[in-house]
Amino acid sequence: MATDKRLDFIENYCTLFLHVKPDKWTKFATSEEVHSMLNEFYEKHDVTALVITLNPTGQLVPCLGFPATLKNKGVYFVKKRRENVNKDNFLDLLLVGDLSPSPVEQMMAVVEEVVYSLFMKHENLTGWPQVVADDVIRAAHRLKNEMFVMGGKIKGKTLLPLPDHLDTLESAVDMFDTLPRAVDSTLLHSIETIIIDWSHQIRDILSKDSAQPLLDGLNPLPRVEFDFWHSRQVNLQCINEQLYAPQVKKIADILERAKSCYWPALRNVFKDVSAGLKEADDINLYLQPLKVVLEEVEQAEYQQVYILKGGNNI
């Protein structure tokens, strides 16, 4: 009995992306419900997508269309045109790819590894007007930086994007005066734009007030204050470590040697982060003795709460 090449095609990609074991695939491929769903995908023009995922027990689960939520990795098969999928056209008709359970992280990977990489290769821009090519490259780099910053926010961190043209930073520090004017202008503009972005990111963090829940009319417990200062301390420590990275030192050297008007702005970034981190360190240190006491108060019944004064119970 001849095998269905379309099913073999789907099996190959499920094995590749989902690492499906033979017994799991056999159970999937011999199910009447699965065959019915596959035939619907093959034969109905308006059914344009098939997604196969793994459930928590490791079984393959098909879905016609993209699911609203995805708990595990999946593989998608999408029709390029609204046609029947037959044994002769499936290779040309189907677009295949994998899905991550985290759409944002997948989008970040696509932007950085596909979109940005494509525009960074000059041969892909051959024939484009130089003004258009430069504008597209700047837009791609900006999108990449925005994805980078968003990824940090998802993890609860503030990540500082780096400027493009990093490949020229090594020589720029030592030979800044000998660089062509066009390269100087491009490099400086890229760096100065990043300094503006850094200033906004750090200002947003330092402008937050731990009393904001009270100002909003809420009734926060003491732990909200502890969490606020702990989070700020960790975040500023992360930023501080980034600012002392070798690439940032090169950026600072270039701004200083070029006598850029953004050199003082970068120095202010260092000062603000340093002062903010010292403040967060001090407040966290002095909040620790209160933390234990207030946690006990939160857990106790109102009648059991006692007064502390001068270190003695009253």
PDB file of C-alpha atoms in Angstrom:
ATOM      1  CA  MET A   1       0.000   0.000   0.000  1.00  0.00           C
ATOM      2  CA  ALA A   2       1.457   3.328  -1.091  1.00  0.00           C
ATOM      3  CA  THR A   3       2.085   5.826   1.637  1.00  0.00           C
ATOM      4  CA  ASP A   4       0.671   9.338   1.574  1.00  0.00           C
ATOM      5  CA  LYS A   5       3.535  11.697   0.732  1.00  0.00           C
ATOM      6  CA  ARG A   6       1.680  14.564   2.411  1.00  0.00           C
ATOM      7  CA  LEU A   7       1.573  12.676   5.703  1.00  0.00           C
ATOM      8  CA  ASP A   8       5.242  11.745   5.361  1.00  0.00           C
ATOM      9  CA  PHE A   9       6.006  15.419   4.813  1.00  0.00           C
ATOM     10  CA  ILE A  10       4.157  16.380   8.000  1.00  0.00           C
ATOM     11  CA  GLU A  11       5.867  13.559   9.907  1.00  0.00           C
ATOM     12  CA  ASN A  12       9.337  14.741   8.860  1.00  0.00           C
ATOM     13  CA  TYR A  13       8.765  18.221  10.242  1.00  0.00           C
ATOM     14  CA  CYS A  14       7.100  16.998  13.436  1.00  0.00           C
ATOM     15  CA  THR A  15      10.074  14.712  14.032  1.00  0.00           C
ATOM     16  CA  LEU A  16      12.509  17.528  13.301  1.00  0.00           C
ATOM     17  CA  PHE A  17      10.897  20.286  15.372  1.00  0.00           C
ATOM     18  CA  LEU A  18       9.045  18.365  18.088  1.00  0.00           C
ATOM     19  CA  HIS A  19      11.360  15.328  18.432  1.00  0.00           C
ATOM     20  CA  VAL A  20       8.400  12.965  18.223  1.00  0.00           C
ATOM     21  CA  LYS A  21       9.083   9.333  19.054  1.00  0.00           C
ATOM     22  CA  PRO A  22       7.933   6.675  16.521  1.00  0.00           C
ATOM     23  CA  ASP A  23       5.265   5.215  18.816  1.00  0.00           C
ATOM     24  CA  LYS A  24       3.744   8.658  19.425  1.00  0.00           C
ATOM     25  CA  TRP A  25       3.639   9.366  15.699  1.00  0.00           C
ATOM     26  CA  THR A  26       2.073   5.971  14.926  1.00  0.00           C
ATOM     27  CA  LYS A  27      -0.697   6.625  17.438  1.00  0.00           C
ATOM     28  CA  PHE A  28      -1.268  10.056  15.889  1.00  0.00           C
ATOM     29  CA  ALA A  29      -1.163   8.901  12.269  1.00  0.00           C
ATOM     30  CA  THR A  30      -3.568   5.960  12.760  1.00  0.00           C
ATOM     31  CA  SER A  31      -6.278   7.987  14.495  1.00  0.00           C
ATOM     32  CA  GLU A  32      -9.494   8.360  12.489  1.00  0.00           C
ATOM     33  CA  GLU A  33     -10.119  11.764  14.068  1.00  0.00           C
ATOM     34  CA  VAL A  34      -6.703  12.974  12.917  1.00  0.00           C
ATOM     35  CA  HIS A  35      -7.276  11.642   9.376  1.00  0.00           C
ATOM     36  CA  SER A  36     -10.607  13.445   9.236  1.00  0.00           C
ATOM     37  CA  MET A  37      -8.970  16.706  10.321  1.00  0.00           C
ATOM     38  CA  LEU A  38      -6.104  16.291   7.850  1.00  0.00           C
ATOM     39  CA  ASN A  39      -8.514  15.642   4.983  1.00  0.00           C
ATOM     40  CA  GLU A  40     -10.389  18.803   5.937  1.00  0.00           C
ATOM     41  CA  PHE A  41      -7.144  20.734   5.755  1.00  0.00           C
ATOM     42  CA  TYR A  42      -6.222  19.135   2.412  1.00  0.00           C
ATOM     43  CA  GLU A  43      -9.567  19.579   0.693  1.00  0.00           C
ATOM     44  CA  LYS A  44     -11.201  22.758   2.018  1.00  0.00           C
ATOM     45  CA  HIS A  45      -9.998  26.002   0.475  1.00  0.00           C
ATOM     46  CA  ASP A  46     -11.026  28.122   3.466  1.00  0.00           C
ATOM     47  CA  VAL A  47      -8.996  25.972   5.908  1.00  0.00           C
ATOM     48  CA  THR A  48      -5.582  27.509   5.382  1.00  0.00           C
ATOM     49  CA  ALA A  49      -3.598  26.470   8.466  1.00  0.00           C
ATOM     50  CA  LEU A  50      -2.801  23.275  10.352  1.00  0.00           C
ATOM     51  CA  VAL A  51      -0.978  23.471  13.687  1.00  0.00           C
ATOM     52  CA  ILE A  52       0.345  20.406  15.503  1.00  0.00           C
ATOM     53  CA  THR A  53       1.446  20.728  19.123  1.00  0.00           C
ATOM     54  CA  LEU A  54       2.461  18.493  22.003  1.00  0.00           C
ATOM     55  CA  ASN A  55       0.240  18.180  25.054  1.00  0.00           C
ATOM     56  CA  PRO A  56       1.709  17.719  28.581  1.00  0.00           C
ATOM     57  CA  THR A  57       1.733  13.921  28.127  1.00  0.00           C
ATOM     58  CA  GLY A  58       3.775  14.159  24.919  1.00  0.00           C
ATOM     59  CA  GLN A  59       0.899  13.308  22.566  1.00  0.00           C
ATOM     60  CA  LEU A  60       0.507  15.138  19.257  1.00  0.00           C
ATOM     61  CA  VAL A  61      -2.559  17.382  19.042  1.00  0.00           C
ATOM     62  CA  PRO A  62      -3.730  18.804  15.670  1.00  0.00           C
ATOM     63  CA  CYS A  63      -5.600  22.099  15.310  1.00  0.00           C
ATOM     64  CA  LEU A  64      -7.106  23.696  12.206  1.00  0.00           C
ATOM     65  CA  GLY A  65      -5.937  27.285  12.522  1.00  0.00           C
ATOM     66  CA  PHE A  66      -3.666  28.946  15.036  1.00  0.00           C
ATOM     67  CA  PRO A  67      -4.685  28.331  18.671  1.00  0.00           C
ATOM     68  CA  ALA A  68      -5.343  31.317  20.939  1.00  0.00           C
ATOM     69  CA  THR A  69      -2.832  30.018  23.488  1.00  0.00           C
ATOM     70  CA  LEU A  70       0.096  27.675  23.169  1.00  0.00           C
ATOM     71  CA  LYS A  71       1.601  25.872  26.153  1.00  0.00           C
ATOM     72  CA  ASN A  72       4.213  23.895  24.236  1.00  0.00           C
ATOM     73  CA  LYS A  73       6.168  24.176  21.027  1.00  0.00           C
ATOM     74  CA  GLY A  74       4.235  23.571  17.812  1.00  0.00           C
ATOM     75  CA  VAL A  75       4.629  23.165  14.052  1.00  0.00           C
ATOM     76  CA  TYR A  76       2.462  25.012  11.550  1.00  0.00           C
ATOM     77  CA  PHE A  77       1.601  24.233   7.919  1.00  0.00           C
ATOM     78  CA  VAL A  78       0.047  27.160   6.041  1.00  0.00           C
ATOM     79  CA  LYS A  79      -1.296  27.219   2.492  1.00  0.00           C
ATOM     80  CA  LYS A  80       0.272  29.903   0.320  1.00  0.00           C
ATOM     81  CA  ARG A  81      -2.857  29.867  -1.837  1.00  0.00           C
ATOM     82  CA  ARG A  82      -6.452  28.780  -1.246  1.00  0.00           C
ATOM     83  CA  GLU A  83      -6.161  25.456  -3.053  1.00  0.00           C
ATOM     84  CA  ASN A  84      -6.505  21.780  -2.347  1.00  0.00           C
ATOM     85  CA  VAL A  85      -3.376  20.121  -1.012  1.00  0.00           C
ATOM     86  CA  ASN A  86      -2.680  17.124  -3.240  1.00  0.00           C
ATOM     87  CA  LYS A  87       0.258  14.763  -3.632  1.00  0.00           C
ATOM     88  CA  ASP A  88       1.697  16.802  -6.486  1.00  0.00           C
ATOM     89  CA  ASN A  89       1.599  20.366  -5.159  1.00  0.00           C
ATOM     90  CA  PHE A  90       2.124  20.053  -1.382  1.00  0.00           C
ATOM     91  CA  LEU A  91       5.843  20.897  -1.543  1.00  0.00           C
ATOM     92  CA  ASP A  92       5.184  24.146  -3.373  1.00  0.00           C
ATOM     93  CA  LEU A  93       1.898  25.008  -1.664  1.00  0.00           C
ATOM     94  CA  LEU A  94       2.729  24.594   2.037  1.00  0.00           C
ATOM     95  CA  LEU A  95       4.719  27.027   4.148  1.00  0.00           C
ATOM     96  CA  VAL A  96       6.189  25.332   7.236  1.00  0.00           C
ATOM     97  CA  GLY A  97       7.612  26.710  10.489  1.00  0.00           C
ATOM     98  CA  ASP A  98       7.735  26.179  14.220  1.00  0.00           C
ATOM     99  CA  LEU A  99       5.892  28.074  16.955  1.00  0.00           C
ATOM    100  CA  SER A 100       7.232  28.975  20.357  1.00  0.00           C
ATOM    101  CA  PRO A 101       4.966  28.992  23.432  1.00  0.00           C
ATOM    102  CA  SER A 102       6.211  32.558  23.959  1.00  0.00           C
ATOM    103  CA  PRO A 103       5.158  34.643  20.908  1.00  0.00           C
ATOM    104  CA  VAL A 104       7.098  37.704  22.075  1.00  0.00           C
ATOM    105  CA  GLU A 105      10.361  35.782  22.383  1.00  0.00           C
ATOM    106  CA  GLN A 106       9.773  34.230  18.966  1.00  0.00           C
ATOM    107  CA  MET A 107       9.126  37.648  17.458  1.00  0.00           C
ATOM    108  CA  MET A 108      12.344  38.938  19.028  1.00  0.00           C
ATOM    109  CA  ALA A 109      14.289  36.036  17.526  1.00  0.00           C
ATOM    110  CA  VAL A 110      12.746  36.591  14.083  1.00  0.00           C
ATOM    111  CA  VAL A 111      13.535  40.319  14.160  1.00  0.00           C
ATOM    112  CA  GLU A 112      17.147  39.831  15.265  1.00  0.00           C
ATOM    113  CA  GLU A 113      18.089  36.667  13.401  1.00  0.00           C
ATOM    114  CA  VAL A 114      16.045  37.087  10.210  1.00  0.00           C
ATOM    115  CA  VAL A 115      14.857  40.635   9.527  1.00  0.00           C
ATOM    116  CA  TYR A 116      17.890  42.467  10.895  1.00  0.00           C
ATOM    117  CA  SER A 117      20.363  39.987   9.422  1.00  0.00           C
ATOM    118  CA  LEU A 118      18.813  40.314   5.959  1.00  0.00           C
ATOM    119  CA  PHE A 119      19.094  44.088   5.935  1.00  0.00           C
ATOM    120  CA  MET A 120      22.658  44.002   7.223  1.00  0.00           C
ATOM    121  CA  LYS A 121      23.851  42.209   4.079  1.00  0.00           C
ATOM    122  CA  HIS A 122      24.642  44.766   1.390  1.00  0.00           C
ATOM    123  CA  GLU A 123      23.867  42.334  -1.430  1.00  0.00           C
ATOM    124  CA  ASN A 124      20.225  42.253  -0.291  1.00  0.00           C
ATOM    125  CA  LEU A 125      19.999  46.015  -0.838  1.00  0.00           C
ATOM    126  CA  THR A 126      21.622  46.068  -4.256  1.00  0.00           C
ATOM    127  CA  GLY A 127      19.824  48.463  -6.560  1.00  0.00           C
ATOM    128  CA  TRP A 128      18.155  50.369  -3.741  1.00  0.00           C
ATOM    129  CA  PRO A 129      18.685  54.151  -3.571  1.00  0.00           C
ATOM    130  CA  GLN A 130      21.236  54.851  -0.834  1.00  0.00           C
ATOM    131  CA  VAL A 131      18.849  57.103   1.086  1.00  0.00           C
ATOM    132  CA  VAL A 132      16.193  54.388   1.164  1.00  0.00           C
ATOM    133  CA  ALA A 133      18.690  51.686   2.133  1.00  0.00           C
ATOM    134  CA  ASP A 134      20.061  53.793   4.998  1.00  0.00           C
ATOM    135  CA  ASP A 135      16.556  54.558   6.250  1.00  0.00           C
ATOM    136  CA  VAL A 136      15.519  50.888   6.166  1.00  0.00           C
ATOM    137  CA  ILE A 137      18.679  49.840   8.018  1.00  0.00           C
ATOM    138  CA  ARG A 138      18.060  52.458  10.711  1.00  0.00           C
ATOM    139  CA  ALA A 139      14.448  51.312  11.061  1.00  0.00           C
ATOM    140  CA  ALA A 140      15.533  47.657  11.324  1.00  0.00           C
ATOM    141  CA  HIS A 141      18.096  48.494  13.994  1.00  0.00           C
ATOM    142  CA  ARG A 142      15.550  50.538  15.924  1.00  0.00           C
ATOM    143  CA  LEU A 143      13.073  47.653  15.795  1.00  0.00           C
ATOM    144  CA  LYS A 144      15.783  45.271  16.987  1.00  0.00           C
ATOM    145  CA  ASN A 145      16.561  47.564  19.929  1.00  0.00           C
ATOM    146  CA  GLU A 146      12.883  47.886  20.839  1.00  0.00           C
ATOM    147  CA  MET A 147      12.557  44.095  20.873  1.00  0.00           C
ATOM    148  CA  PHE A 148      15.688  43.895  23.032  1.00  0.00           C
ATOM    149  CA  VAL A 149      14.253  46.369  25.552  1.00  0.00           C
ATOM    150  CA  MET A 150      10.883  44.592  25.544  1.00  0.00           C
ATOM    151  CA  GLY A 151      12.607  41.282  26.258  1.00  0.00           C
ATOM    152  CA  GLY A 152      14.237  42.849  29.290  1.00  0.00           C
ATOM    153  CA  LYS A 153      10.903  44.179  30.565  1.00  0.00           C
ATOM    154  CA  ILE A 154       9.378  40.707  30.294  1.00  0.00           C
ATOM    155  CA  LYS A 155      12.173  39.436  32.542  1.00  0.00           C
ATOM    156  CA  GLY A 156      11.796  42.383  34.932  1.00  0.00           C
ATOM    157  CA  LYS A 157      15.048  44.043  33.843  1.00  0.00           C
ATOM    158  CA  THR A 158      15.992  47.245  32.082  1.00  0.00           C
ATOM    159  CA  LEU A 159      18.295  46.400  29.195  1.00  0.00           C
ATOM    160  CA  LEU A 160      20.229  49.172  27.475  1.00  0.00           C
ATOM    161  CA  PRO A 161      20.401  48.754  23.687  1.00  0.00           C
ATOM    162  CA  LEU A 162      23.737  49.345  21.993  1.00  0.00           C
ATOM    163  CA  PRO A 163      24.252  51.487  18.871  1.00  0.00           C
ATOM    164  CA  ASP A 164      24.755  50.047  15.415  1.00  0.00           C
ATOM    165  CA  HIS A 165      28.161  50.284  13.704  1.00  0.00           C
ATOM    166  CA  LEU A 166      29.693  48.536  16.719  1.00  0.00           C
ATOM    167  CA  ASP A 167      32.218  46.980  14.367  1.00  0.00           C
ATOM    168  CA  THR A 168      33.791  50.425  13.930  1.00  0.00           C
ATOM    169  CA  LEU A 169      34.079  51.180  17.636  1.00  0.00           C
ATOM    170  CA  GLU A 170      37.350  49.304  18.069  1.00  0.00           C
ATOM    171  CA  SER A 171      39.222  51.490  15.604  1.00  0.00           C
ATOM    172  CA  ALA A 172      37.197  54.618  16.326  1.00  0.00           C
ATOM    173  CA  VAL A 173      38.589  55.028  19.830  1.00  0.00           C
ATOM    174  CA  ASP A 174      42.211  55.126  18.699  1.00  0.00           C
ATOM    175  CA  MET A 175      41.815  56.716  15.265  1.00  0.00           C
ATOM    176  CA  PHE A 176      38.805  58.987  15.672  1.00  0.00           C
ATOM    177  CA  ASP A 177      40.517  61.995  14.097  1.00  0.00           C
ATOM    178  CA  THR A 178      41.503  60.009  11.009  1.00  0.00           C
ATOM    179  CA  LEU A 179      38.085  58.527  10.249  1.00  0.00           C
ATOM    180  CA  PRO A 180      36.250  59.853   7.181  1.00  0.00           C
ATOM    181  CA  ARG A 181      33.739  62.558   7.967  1.00  0.00           C
ATOM    182  CA  ALA A 182      30.805  60.428   6.753  1.00  0.00           C
ATOM    183  CA  VAL A 183      31.737  57.602   9.102  1.00  0.00           C
ATOM    184  CA  ASP A 184      32.222  60.053  11.972  1.00  0.00           C
ATOM    185  CA  SER A 185      28.765  61.496  11.393  1.00  0.00           C
ATOM    186  CA  THR A 186      27.069  58.112  11.117  1.00  0.00           C
ATOM    187  CA  LEU A 187      28.797  56.722  14.170  1.00  0.00           C
ATOM    188  CA  LEU A 188      28.174  59.794  16.314  1.00  0.00           C
ATOM    189  CA  HIS A 189      24.522  60.014  15.317  1.00  0.00           C
ATOM    190  CA  SER A 190      23.994  56.362  16.221  1.00  0.00           C
ATOM    191  CA  ILE A 191      25.692  56.777  19.601  1.00  0.00           C
ATOM    192  CA  GLU A 192      23.939  60.035  20.461  1.00  0.00           C
ATOM    193  CA  THR A 193      20.540  58.517  19.624  1.00  0.00           C
ATOM    194  CA  ILE A 194      21.266  55.645  21.996  1.00  0.00           C
ATOM    195  CA  ILE A 195      22.292  58.060  24.782  1.00  0.00           C
ATOM    196  CA  ILE A 196      18.885  59.760  24.463  1.00  0.00           C
ATOM    197  CA  ASP A 197      17.164  56.374  24.732  1.00  0.00           C
ATOM    198  CA  TRP A 198      19.223  55.449  27.813  1.00  0.00           C
ATOM    199  CA  SER A 199      18.361  58.747  29.488  1.00  0.00           C
ATOM    200  CA  HIS A 200      14.636  58.163  28.959  1.00  0.00           C
ATOM    201  CA  GLN A 201      14.819  54.579  30.233  1.00  0.00           C
ATOM    202  CA  ILE A 202      16.661  55.552  33.411  1.00  0.00           C
ATOM    203  CA  ARG A 203      14.511  58.618  34.021  1.00  0.00           C
ATOM    204  CA  ASP A 204      11.405  56.413  33.839  1.00  0.00           C
ATOM    205  CA  ILE A 205      12.830  54.141  36.549  1.00  0.00           C
ATOM    206  CA  LEU A 206      14.041  56.874  38.887  1.00  0.00           C
ATOM    207  CA  SER A 207      10.820  58.894  38.550  1.00  0.00           C
ATOM    208  CA  LYS A 208       8.693  56.083  39.981  1.00  0.00           C
ATOM    209  CA  ASP A 209       7.456  56.747  43.519  1.00  0.00           C
ATOM    210  CA  SER A 210       6.999  53.992  46.090  1.00  0.00           C
ATOM    211  CA  ALA A 211       4.024  55.955  47.458  1.00  0.00           C
ATOM    212  CA  GLN A 212       2.158  55.812  44.136  1.00  0.00           C
ATOM    213  CA  PRO A 213      -0.313  53.118  45.320  1.00  0.00           C
ATOM    214  CA  LEU A 214      -1.280  55.390  48.228  1.00  0.00           C
ATOM    215  CA  LEU A 215      -1.606  58.373  45.900  1.00  0.00           C
ATOM    216  CA  ASP A 216      -3.874  56.241  43.712  1.00  0.00           C
ATOM    217  CA  GLY A 217      -6.195  55.677  46.673  1.00  0.00           C
ATOM    218  CA  LEU A 218      -5.219  52.052  47.226  1.00  0.00           C
ATOM    219  CA  ASN A 219      -4.435  50.428  50.555  1.00  0.00           C
ATOM    220  CA  PRO A 220      -1.134  48.610  50.008  1.00  0.00           C
ATOM    221  CA  LEU A 221       0.442  46.421  52.654  1.00  0.00           C
ATOM    222  CA  PRO A 222       4.026  47.083  53.820  1.00  0.00           C
ATOM    223  CA  ARG A 223       5.365  44.359  51.550  1.00  0.00           C
ATOM    224  CA  VAL A 224       4.592  46.602  48.557  1.00  0.00           C
ATOM    225  CA  GLU A 225       7.199  49.074  49.847  1.00  0.00           C
ATOM    226  CA  PHE A 226       9.747  46.297  50.394  1.00  0.00           C
ATOM    227  CA  ASP A 227       9.118  44.858  46.914  1.00  0.00           C
ATOM    228  CA  PHE A 228       9.419  48.291  45.318  1.00  0.00           C
ATOM    229  CA  TRP A 229      12.861  49.011  46.737  1.00  0.00           C
ATOM    230  CA  HIS A 230      14.121  45.480  46.187  1.00  0.00           C
ATOM    231  CA  SER A 231      13.022  45.623  42.560  1.00  0.00           C
ATOM    232  CA  ARG A 232      14.639  49.041  42.079  1.00  0.00           C
ATOM    233  CA  GLN A 233      17.877  47.845  43.648  1.00  0.00           C
ATOM    234  CA  VAL A 234      18.096  44.788  41.385  1.00  0.00           C
ATOM    235  CA  ASN A 235      17.158  46.801  38.298  1.00  0.00           C
ATOM    236  CA  LEU A 236      19.676  49.568  38.933  1.00  0.00           C
ATOM    237  CA  GLN A 237      22.391  47.036  39.716  1.00  0.00           C
ATOM    238  CA  CYS A 238      21.695  45.424  36.343  1.00  0.00           C
ATOM    239  CA  ILE A 239      21.920  48.819  34.596  1.00  0.00           C
ATOM    240  CA  ASN A 240      25.089  49.709  36.469  1.00  0.00           C
ATOM    241  CA  GLU A 241      26.779  46.513  35.302  1.00  0.00           C
ATOM    242  CA  GLN A 242      25.794  47.284  31.707  1.00  0.00           C
ATOM    243  CA  LEU A 243      27.204  50.810  31.941  1.00  0.00           C
ATOM    244  CA  TYR A 244      30.608  49.434  32.928  1.00  0.00           C
ATOM    245  CA  ALA A 245      30.740  47.049  29.973  1.00  0.00           C
ATOM    246  CA  PRO A 246      33.716  47.540  27.565  1.00  0.00           C
ATOM    247  CA  GLN A 247      31.427  48.704  24.729  1.00  0.00           C
ATOM    248  CA  VAL A 248      30.048  51.547  26.858  1.00  0.00           C
ATOM    249  CA  LYS A 249      33.575  52.641  27.780  1.00  0.00           C
ATOM    250  CA  LYS A 250      34.376  52.882  24.061  1.00  0.00           C
ATOM    251  CA  ILE A 251      31.193  54.895  23.511  1.00  0.00           C
ATOM    252  CA  ALA A 252      32.202  57.274  26.310  1.00  0.00           C
ATOM    253  CA  ASP A 253      35.714  57.662  24.868  1.00  0.00           C
ATOM    254  CA  ILE A 254      34.329  58.550  21.438  1.00  0.00           C
ATOM    255  CA  LEU A 255      31.897  61.137  22.823  1.00  0.00           C
ATOM    256  CA  GLU A 256      34.622  62.722  24.939  1.00  0.00           C
ATOM    257  CA  ARG A 257      37.190  62.880  22.126  1.00  0.00           C
ATOM    258  CA  ALA A 258      34.595  64.197  19.678  1.00  0.00           C
ATOM    259  CA  LYS A 259      33.580  66.834  22.260  1.00  0.00           C
ATOM    260  CA  SER A 260      29.983  65.835  21.690  1.00  0.00           C
ATOM    261  CA  CYS A 261      27.243  67.750  23.476  1.00  0.00           C
ATOM    262  CA  TYR A 262      25.928  64.347  24.586  1.00  0.00           C
ATOM    263  CA  TRP A 263      29.056  63.575  26.602  1.00  0.00           C
ATOM    264  CA  PRO A 264      27.672  65.457  29.666  1.00  0.00           C
ATOM    265  CA  ALA A 265      24.371  63.588  29.208  1.00  0.00           C
ATOM    266  CA  LEU A 266      26.198  60.253  29.409  1.00  0.00           C
ATOM    267  CA  ARG A 267      28.043  61.396  32.528  1.00  0.00           C
ATOM    268  CA  ASN A 268      24.693  62.325  34.064  1.00  0.00           C
ATOM    269  CA  VAL A 269      23.413  58.836  33.259  1.00  0.00           C
ATOM    270  CA  PHE A 270      26.331  57.345  35.217  1.00  0.00           C
ATOM    271  CA  LYS A 271      25.772  59.752  38.129  1.00  0.00           C
ATOM    272  CA  ASP A 272      22.003  59.196  38.271  1.00  0.00           C
ATOM    273  CA  VAL A 273      22.334  55.410  38.213  1.00  0.00           C
ATOM    274  CA  SER A 274      25.078  55.472  40.841  1.00  0.00           C
ATOM    275  CA  ALA A 275      23.091  57.775  43.144  1.00  0.00           C
ATOM    276  CA  GLY A 276      19.888  55.796  42.614  1.00  0.00           C
ATOM    277  CA  LEU A 277      21.625  52.507  43.353  1.00  0.00           C
ATOM    278  CA  LYS A 278      23.186  53.879  46.539  1.00  0.00           C
ATOM    279  CA  GLU A 279      19.777  55.130  47.670  1.00  0.00           C
ATOM    280  CA  ALA A 280      18.143  51.761  46.956  1.00  0.00           C
ATOM    281  CA  ASP A 281      20.969  49.907  48.765  1.00  0.00           C
ATOM    282  CA  ASP A 282      20.611  52.110  51.861  1.00  0.00           C
ATOM    283  CA  ILE A 283      16.815  51.902  51.989  1.00  0.00           C
ATOM    284  CA  ASN A 284      16.836  48.123  51.532  1.00  0.00           C
ATOM    285  CA  LEU A 285      19.409  47.812  54.313  1.00  0.00           C
ATOM    286  CA  TYR A 286      17.382  49.853  56.797  1.00  0.00           C
ATOM    287  CA  LEU A 287      14.091  48.241  55.841  1.00  0.00           C
ATOM    288  CA  GLN A 288      15.321  44.753  56.712  1.00  0.00           C
ATOM    289  CA  PRO A 289      14.759  45.060  60.526  1.00  0.00           C
ATOM    290  CA  LEU A 290      11.220  46.282  59.867  1.00  0.00           C
ATOM    291  CA  LYS A 291      10.471  43.540  57.389  1.00  0.00           C
ATOM    292  CA  VAL A 292      10.411  40.716  59.941  1.00  0.00           C
ATOM    293  CA  VAL A 293       8.283  42.686  62.413  1.00  0.00           C
ATOM    294  CA  LEU A 294       5.765  43.849  59.825  1.00  0.00           C
ATOM    295  CA  GLU A 295       5.436  40.360  58.334  1.00  0.00           C
ATOM    296  CA  GLU A 296       4.553  39.111  61.833  1.00  0.00           C
ATOM    297  CA  VAL A 297       1.986  41.909  62.189  1.00  0.00           C
ATOM    298  CA  GLU A 298       0.389  41.002  58.852  1.00  0.00           C
ATOM    299  CA  GLN A 299      -0.029  37.378  59.914  1.00  0.00           C
ATOM    300  CA  ALA A 300      -1.343  38.104  63.426  1.00  0.00           C
ATOM    301  CA  GLU A 301      -4.908  38.759  64.472  1.00  0.00           C
ATOM    302  CA  TYR A 302      -5.643  42.393  65.320  1.00  0.00           C
ATOM    303  CA  GLN A 303      -6.090  41.594  69.022  1.00  0.00           C
ATOM    304  CA  GLN A 304      -2.669  39.929  69.093  1.00  0.00           C
ATOM    305  CA  VAL A 305      -0.791  42.942  67.743  1.00  0.00           C
ATOM    306  CA  TYR A 306       1.380  44.605  70.365  1.00  0.00           C
ATOM    307  CA  ILE A 307       3.142  47.968  70.427  1.00  0.00           C
ATOM    308  CA  LEU A 308       6.896  48.247  69.965  1.00  0.00           C
ATOM    309  CA  LYS A 309       8.469  51.307  71.541  1.00  0.00           C
ATOM    310  CA  GLY A 310      12.148  51.797  72.212  1.00  0.00           C
ATOM    311  CA  GLY A 311      12.732  48.127  71.520  1.00  0.00           C
ATOM    312  CA  ASN A 312      10.458  46.997  74.383  1.00  0.00           C
ATOM    313  CA  ASN A 313       6.996  45.494  74.255  1.00  0.00           C
ATOM    314  CA  ILE A 314       4.262  47.561  75.918  1.00  0.00           C
TER     315      ILE A 314
END
